[in-house]
Protein backbone atom coordinates (compact mmCIF):
# COMPACT_ATOMS: atom_id res chain seq x y z
CA UNK A 1 0.00 0.00 0.00
CA UNK A 2 1.22 3.51 -0.74
CA UNK A 3 2.53 5.47 2.22
CA UNK A 4 2.82 9.15 3.00
CA UNK A 5 6.09 9.40 4.89
CA UNK A 6 7.23 12.54 3.09
CA UNK A 7 3.83 14.19 3.22
CA UNK A 8 3.32 13.52 6.91
CA UNK A 9 5.80 16.23 7.80
CA UNK A 10 5.18 18.55 4.88
CA UNK A 11 1.40 18.33 5.10
CA UNK A 12 1.06 19.20 1.45
CA UNK A 13 -2.28 18.42 -0.22
CA UNK A 14 -0.60 17.59 -3.53
CA UNK A 15 1.27 14.69 -1.91
CA UNK A 16 -1.90 13.38 -0.29
CA UNK A 17 -3.59 13.59 -3.68
CA UNK A 18 -0.75 11.62 -5.26
CA UNK A 19 -0.95 8.87 -2.63
CA UNK A 20 -4.71 8.43 -2.96
CA UNK A 21 -4.55 8.51 -6.74
CA UNK A 22 -1.86 5.83 -6.69
CA UNK A 23 -4.03 3.67 -4.45
CA UNK A 24 -6.75 3.91 -7.08
CA UNK A 25 -4.32 2.91 -9.84
CA UNK A 26 -3.16 -0.05 -7.77
CA UNK A 27 -6.72 -1.25 -7.24
CA UNK A 28 -6.71 -0.59 -3.50
CA UNK A 29 -9.61 1.86 -3.71
CA UNK A 30 -12.29 0.44 -6.04
CA UNK A 31 -15.39 2.36 -7.12
CA UNK A 32 -17.80 3.12 -4.30
CA UNK A 33 -15.17 3.04 -1.54
CA UNK A 34 -16.03 5.70 1.07
CA UNK A 35 -13.19 8.14 1.82
CA UNK A 36 -13.80 9.26 5.41
CA UNK A 37 -11.74 12.30 6.26
CA UNK A 38 -11.30 11.54 9.96
CA UNK A 39 -9.93 8.04 9.38
CA UNK A 40 -7.82 8.96 6.35
CA UNK A 41 -6.29 12.06 7.90
CA UNK A 42 -5.25 9.98 10.92
CA UNK A 43 -3.85 7.21 8.73
CA UNK A 44 -1.87 9.56 6.52
CA UNK A 45 -0.74 11.84 9.33
CA UNK A 46 -2.15 15.07 7.90
CA UNK A 47 -4.77 17.56 8.98
CA UNK A 48 -8.39 17.14 7.95
CA UNK A 49 -8.17 20.42 6.03
CA UNK A 50 -5.21 19.06 4.04
CA UNK A 51 -7.08 15.87 3.29
CA UNK A 52 -10.22 17.72 2.25
CA UNK A 53 -8.20 19.85 -0.16
CA UNK A 54 -6.72 16.69 -1.66
CA UNK A 55 -10.19 15.17 -2.04
CA UNK A 56 -11.38 18.30 -3.83
CA UNK A 57 -8.53 17.87 -6.30
CA UNK A 58 -9.46 14.22 -6.86
CA UNK A 59 -13.05 15.35 -7.43
CA UNK A 60 -11.87 17.81 -10.07
CA UNK A 61 -9.90 14.97 -11.68
CA UNK A 62 -13.04 12.84 -11.95
CA UNK A 63 -11.85 10.20 -9.49
CA UNK A 64 -14.19 10.76 -6.55
CA UNK A 65 -17.70 12.06 -5.97
CA UNK A 66 -18.73 14.37 -3.15
CA UNK A 67 -22.35 14.40 -2.05
CA UNK A 68 -23.97 16.68 0.50
CA UNK A 69 -24.45 14.87 3.83
CA UNK A 70 -23.08 11.65 2.30
CA UNK A 71 -19.36 12.40 2.22
CA UNK A 72 -16.83 11.41 -0.43
CA UNK A 73 -16.51 8.11 -2.28
CA UNK A 74 -14.46 6.76 -5.15
CA UNK A 75 -16.31 7.34 -8.40
CA UNK A 76 -18.16 4.68 -10.38
CA UNK A 77 -17.65 5.54 -14.04
CA UNK A 78 -20.41 5.83 -16.62
CA UNK A 79 -20.25 4.98 -20.31
CA UNK A 80 -19.62 8.59 -21.30
CA UNK A 81 -16.58 8.67 -19.01
CA UNK A 82 -15.16 5.63 -20.76
CA UNK A 83 -15.68 7.15 -24.21
CA UNK A 84 -13.86 10.31 -23.13
CA UNK A 85 -10.97 8.31 -21.63
CA UNK A 86 -10.43 6.41 -24.86
CA UNK A 87 -10.51 9.60 -26.90
CA UNK A 88 -7.64 10.86 -24.76
CA UNK A 89 -5.83 7.52 -24.99
CA UNK A 90 -5.95 7.46 -28.79
CA UNK A 91 -4.71 11.02 -29.02
CA UNK A 92 -1.74 10.52 -26.72
CA UNK A 93 -0.74 6.89 -27.23
CA UNK A 94 -0.86 6.96 -31.02
CA UNK A 95 1.12 10.21 -30.97
CA UNK A 96 3.68 8.51 -28.74
CA UNK A 97 4.17 5.68 -31.24
CA UNK A 98 4.64 8.25 -33.98
CA UNK A 99 7.31 10.01 -31.88
CA UNK A 100 9.08 6.79 -30.88
CA UNK A 101 11.93 6.93 -33.47
CA UNK A 102 13.27 10.04 -31.69
CA UNK A 103 12.85 8.66 -28.17
CA UNK A 104 15.94 8.35 -25.93
CA UNK A 105 16.91 4.73 -25.26
CA UNK A 106 16.29 4.89 -21.47
CA UNK A 107 12.60 5.65 -22.07
CA UNK A 108 12.34 2.65 -24.39
CA UNK A 109 14.05 0.51 -21.75
CA UNK A 110 11.54 1.72 -19.16
CA UNK A 111 8.66 0.77 -21.46
CA UNK A 112 10.15 -2.71 -21.93
CA UNK A 113 10.50 -3.10 -18.15
CA UNK A 114 6.81 -2.35 -17.64
CA UNK A 115 5.80 -5.08 -20.08
CA UNK A 116 8.11 -7.53 -18.34
CA UNK A 117 6.56 -6.65 -14.98
CA UNK A 118 3.08 -7.33 -16.40
CA UNK A 119 4.22 -10.69 -17.79
CA UNK A 120 5.69 -11.72 -14.44
CA UNK A 121 2.42 -10.78 -12.73
CA UNK A 122 0.50 -12.95 -15.22
CA UNK A 123 2.78 -15.88 -14.45
CA UNK A 124 2.01 -15.37 -10.74
CA UNK A 125 -1.72 -14.96 -11.48
CA UNK A 126 -1.61 -11.74 -9.45
CA UNK A 127 -4.40 -10.11 -11.38
CA UNK A 128 -4.51 -6.81 -9.51
CA UNK A 129 -0.80 -6.42 -10.19
CA UNK A 130 -1.34 -7.39 -13.83
CA UNK A 131 -3.86 -4.58 -14.23
CA UNK A 132 -1.54 -2.07 -12.59
CA UNK A 133 1.49 -3.17 -14.63
CA UNK A 134 -0.42 -2.97 -17.89
CA UNK A 135 -1.54 0.55 -17.04
CA UNK A 136 2.08 1.42 -16.23
CA UNK A 137 3.10 0.17 -19.67
CA UNK A 138 0.68 2.56 -21.34
CA UNK A 139 1.89 5.32 -19.03
CA UNK A 140 5.47 4.61 -20.13
CA UNK A 141 4.28 4.65 -23.74
CA UNK A 142 2.93 8.19 -23.33
CA UNK A 143 6.21 9.11 -21.63
CA UNK A 144 7.91 8.59 -25.00
CA UNK A 145 6.51 12.01 -25.93
CA UNK A 146 8.86 13.59 -23.40
CA UNK A 147 6.29 16.02 -21.96
CA UNK A 148 5.93 16.48 -18.19
CA UNK A 149 2.53 18.11 -18.71
CA UNK A 150 1.21 15.17 -20.71
CA UNK A 151 2.68 12.74 -18.18
CA UNK A 152 0.74 14.52 -15.44
CA UNK A 153 -2.48 14.40 -17.43
CA UNK A 154 -2.05 10.72 -18.19
CA UNK A 155 -1.43 9.86 -14.52
CA UNK A 156 -5.02 10.92 -13.94
CA UNK A 157 -6.22 9.09 -17.06
CA UNK A 158 -4.84 5.71 -15.97
CA UNK A 159 -6.45 6.15 -12.54
CA UNK A 160 -9.79 6.73 -14.25
CA UNK A 161 -9.16 3.72 -16.45
CA UNK A 162 -8.51 1.53 -13.42
CA UNK A 163 -11.94 2.48 -12.08
CA UNK A 164 -13.47 1.35 -15.38
CA UNK A 165 -11.58 -1.96 -15.21
CA UNK A 166 -12.89 -2.57 -11.69
CA UNK A 167 -16.35 -3.58 -12.93
CA UNK A 168 -15.01 -6.61 -14.81
CA UNK A 169 -16.49 -9.78 -13.27
CA UNK A 170 -13.38 -11.89 -13.98
CA UNK A 171 -10.15 -9.92 -13.70
CA UNK A 172 -7.97 -12.82 -14.81
CA UNK A 173 -9.90 -13.48 -17.99
CA UNK A 174 -9.97 -9.76 -18.73
CA UNK A 175 -6.38 -8.79 -17.96
CA UNK A 176 -4.22 -11.61 -19.33
CA UNK A 177 -4.90 -11.22 -23.09
CA UNK A 178 -4.01 -7.51 -23.06
CA UNK A 179 -0.52 -8.19 -21.74
CA UNK A 180 0.26 -10.32 -24.80
CA UNK A 181 -0.80 -7.40 -26.97
CA UNK A 182 1.21 -4.95 -24.85
CA UNK A 183 4.27 -7.08 -25.59
CA UNK A 184 3.50 -7.07 -29.32
CA UNK A 185 3.23 -3.28 -29.39
CA UNK A 186 6.41 -2.87 -27.37
CA UNK A 187 8.37 -5.20 -29.64
CA UNK A 188 7.12 -3.47 -32.78
CA UNK A 189 8.18 -0.07 -31.43
CA UNK A 190 11.60 -1.35 -30.38
CA UNK A 191 12.03 -3.03 -33.74
CA UNK A 192 11.44 0.23 -35.57
CA UNK A 193 8.18 -0.98 -37.12
CA UNK A 194 6.26 2.18 -36.34
CA UNK A 195 3.42 1.72 -38.83
CA UNK A 196 2.77 -1.83 -37.64
CA UNK A 197 2.86 -0.64 -34.02
CA UNK A 198 0.35 2.10 -34.81
CA UNK A 199 -2.02 -0.37 -36.46
CA UNK A 200 -1.71 -2.84 -33.56
CA UNK A 201 -2.29 -0.12 -30.97
CA UNK A 202 -5.28 1.32 -32.81
CA UNK A 203 -6.93 -2.13 -32.93
CA UNK A 204 -6.00 -2.70 -29.28
CA UNK A 205 -7.72 0.53 -28.19
CA UNK A 206 -10.79 -0.19 -30.33
CA UNK A 207 -11.18 -3.67 -28.82
CA UNK A 208 -10.47 -2.47 -25.29
CA UNK A 209 -12.98 0.36 -25.50
CA UNK A 210 -15.76 -1.95 -26.69
CA UNK A 211 -15.01 -4.48 -23.94
CA UNK A 212 -14.90 -1.89 -21.19
CA UNK A 213 -18.02 -0.10 -22.43
CA UNK A 214 -19.98 -3.36 -22.47
CA UNK A 215 -18.93 -4.10 -18.89
CA UNK A 216 -19.63 -0.58 -17.60
CA UNK A 217 -23.08 -0.52 -19.21
CA UNK A 218 -23.91 -3.99 -17.86
CA UNK A 219 -22.80 -2.93 -14.39
CA UNK A 220 -24.90 0.22 -14.62
CA UNK A 221 -28.00 -1.77 -15.62
CA UNK A 222 -27.44 -4.22 -12.78
CA UNK A 223 -27.02 -1.41 -10.26
CA UNK A 224 -30.12 0.39 -11.53
CA UNK A 225 -32.20 -2.79 -11.44
CA UNK A 226 -31.01 -3.54 -7.92
CA UNK A 227 -31.85 -0.04 -6.72
CA UNK A 228 -35.28 -0.21 -8.33
CA UNK A 229 -36.04 -3.55 -6.68
CA UNK A 230 -34.90 -2.26 -3.30
CA UNK A 231 -37.00 0.86 -3.65
CA UNK A 232 -40.04 -1.18 -4.73
CA UNK A 233 -39.58 -3.55 -1.83
CA UNK A 234 -39.41 -0.68 0.67
CA UNK A 235 -42.51 0.92 -0.83
CA UNK A 236 -44.42 -2.36 -0.66
CA UNK A 237 -43.36 -2.94 2.94
CA UNK A 238 -44.40 0.56 3.90
CA UNK A 239 -47.77 0.10 2.23
CA UNK A 240 -48.35 -3.17 4.09
CA UNK A 241 -47.46 -1.48 7.35
CA UNK A 242 -50.25 1.07 6.86
CA UNK A 243 -52.93 -1.57 6.40
């Protein structure tokens, strides 16, 4: 689990934000998780005001929801969120492949290391780690652009993406096939086959978006149906109580 050793003394909201965002990326804070300021501020060793400022930033990033009298919780994404995420992914990741011939070797090495980490996690059947490592690969792919601003934007994007992945009913079945395709894309980039890498990545993103959208919409329907049944049941019980 991420820690806040450096932020405990500095008390800086940006560091608290980074820690909580990383916990989302790592799958430690799935959608719907309540973020109680008293407990979290004590755990992280910061003031409640610092924590609340960090939560406001996460809200602005689309990672949490804040409701009056209900507190803060990790966001459950809707289909329109997923569509927007993949628009951003196509823009940045395809641009990164296009820029790859000019990329310094250490950045290519870092990308390769992320794929290897994902493959090792698959071998261990550590599916949460597989999901995180695959996201890190795509983060390292965007890093090929060499822009600190875009890196910062994409840190938020992969956290949002992890929330979308969280609705998958079988993480193992979902995660493993993508790692094979991550490896293909990595090898094509390192082999100088930029056009082939672009085609493989474009197909990858198309397939991934459809899969994630189907799962998010199914989850939304299930949640809506469950809420409707609960509401109907309460109404019926109340009506019986008045008889």
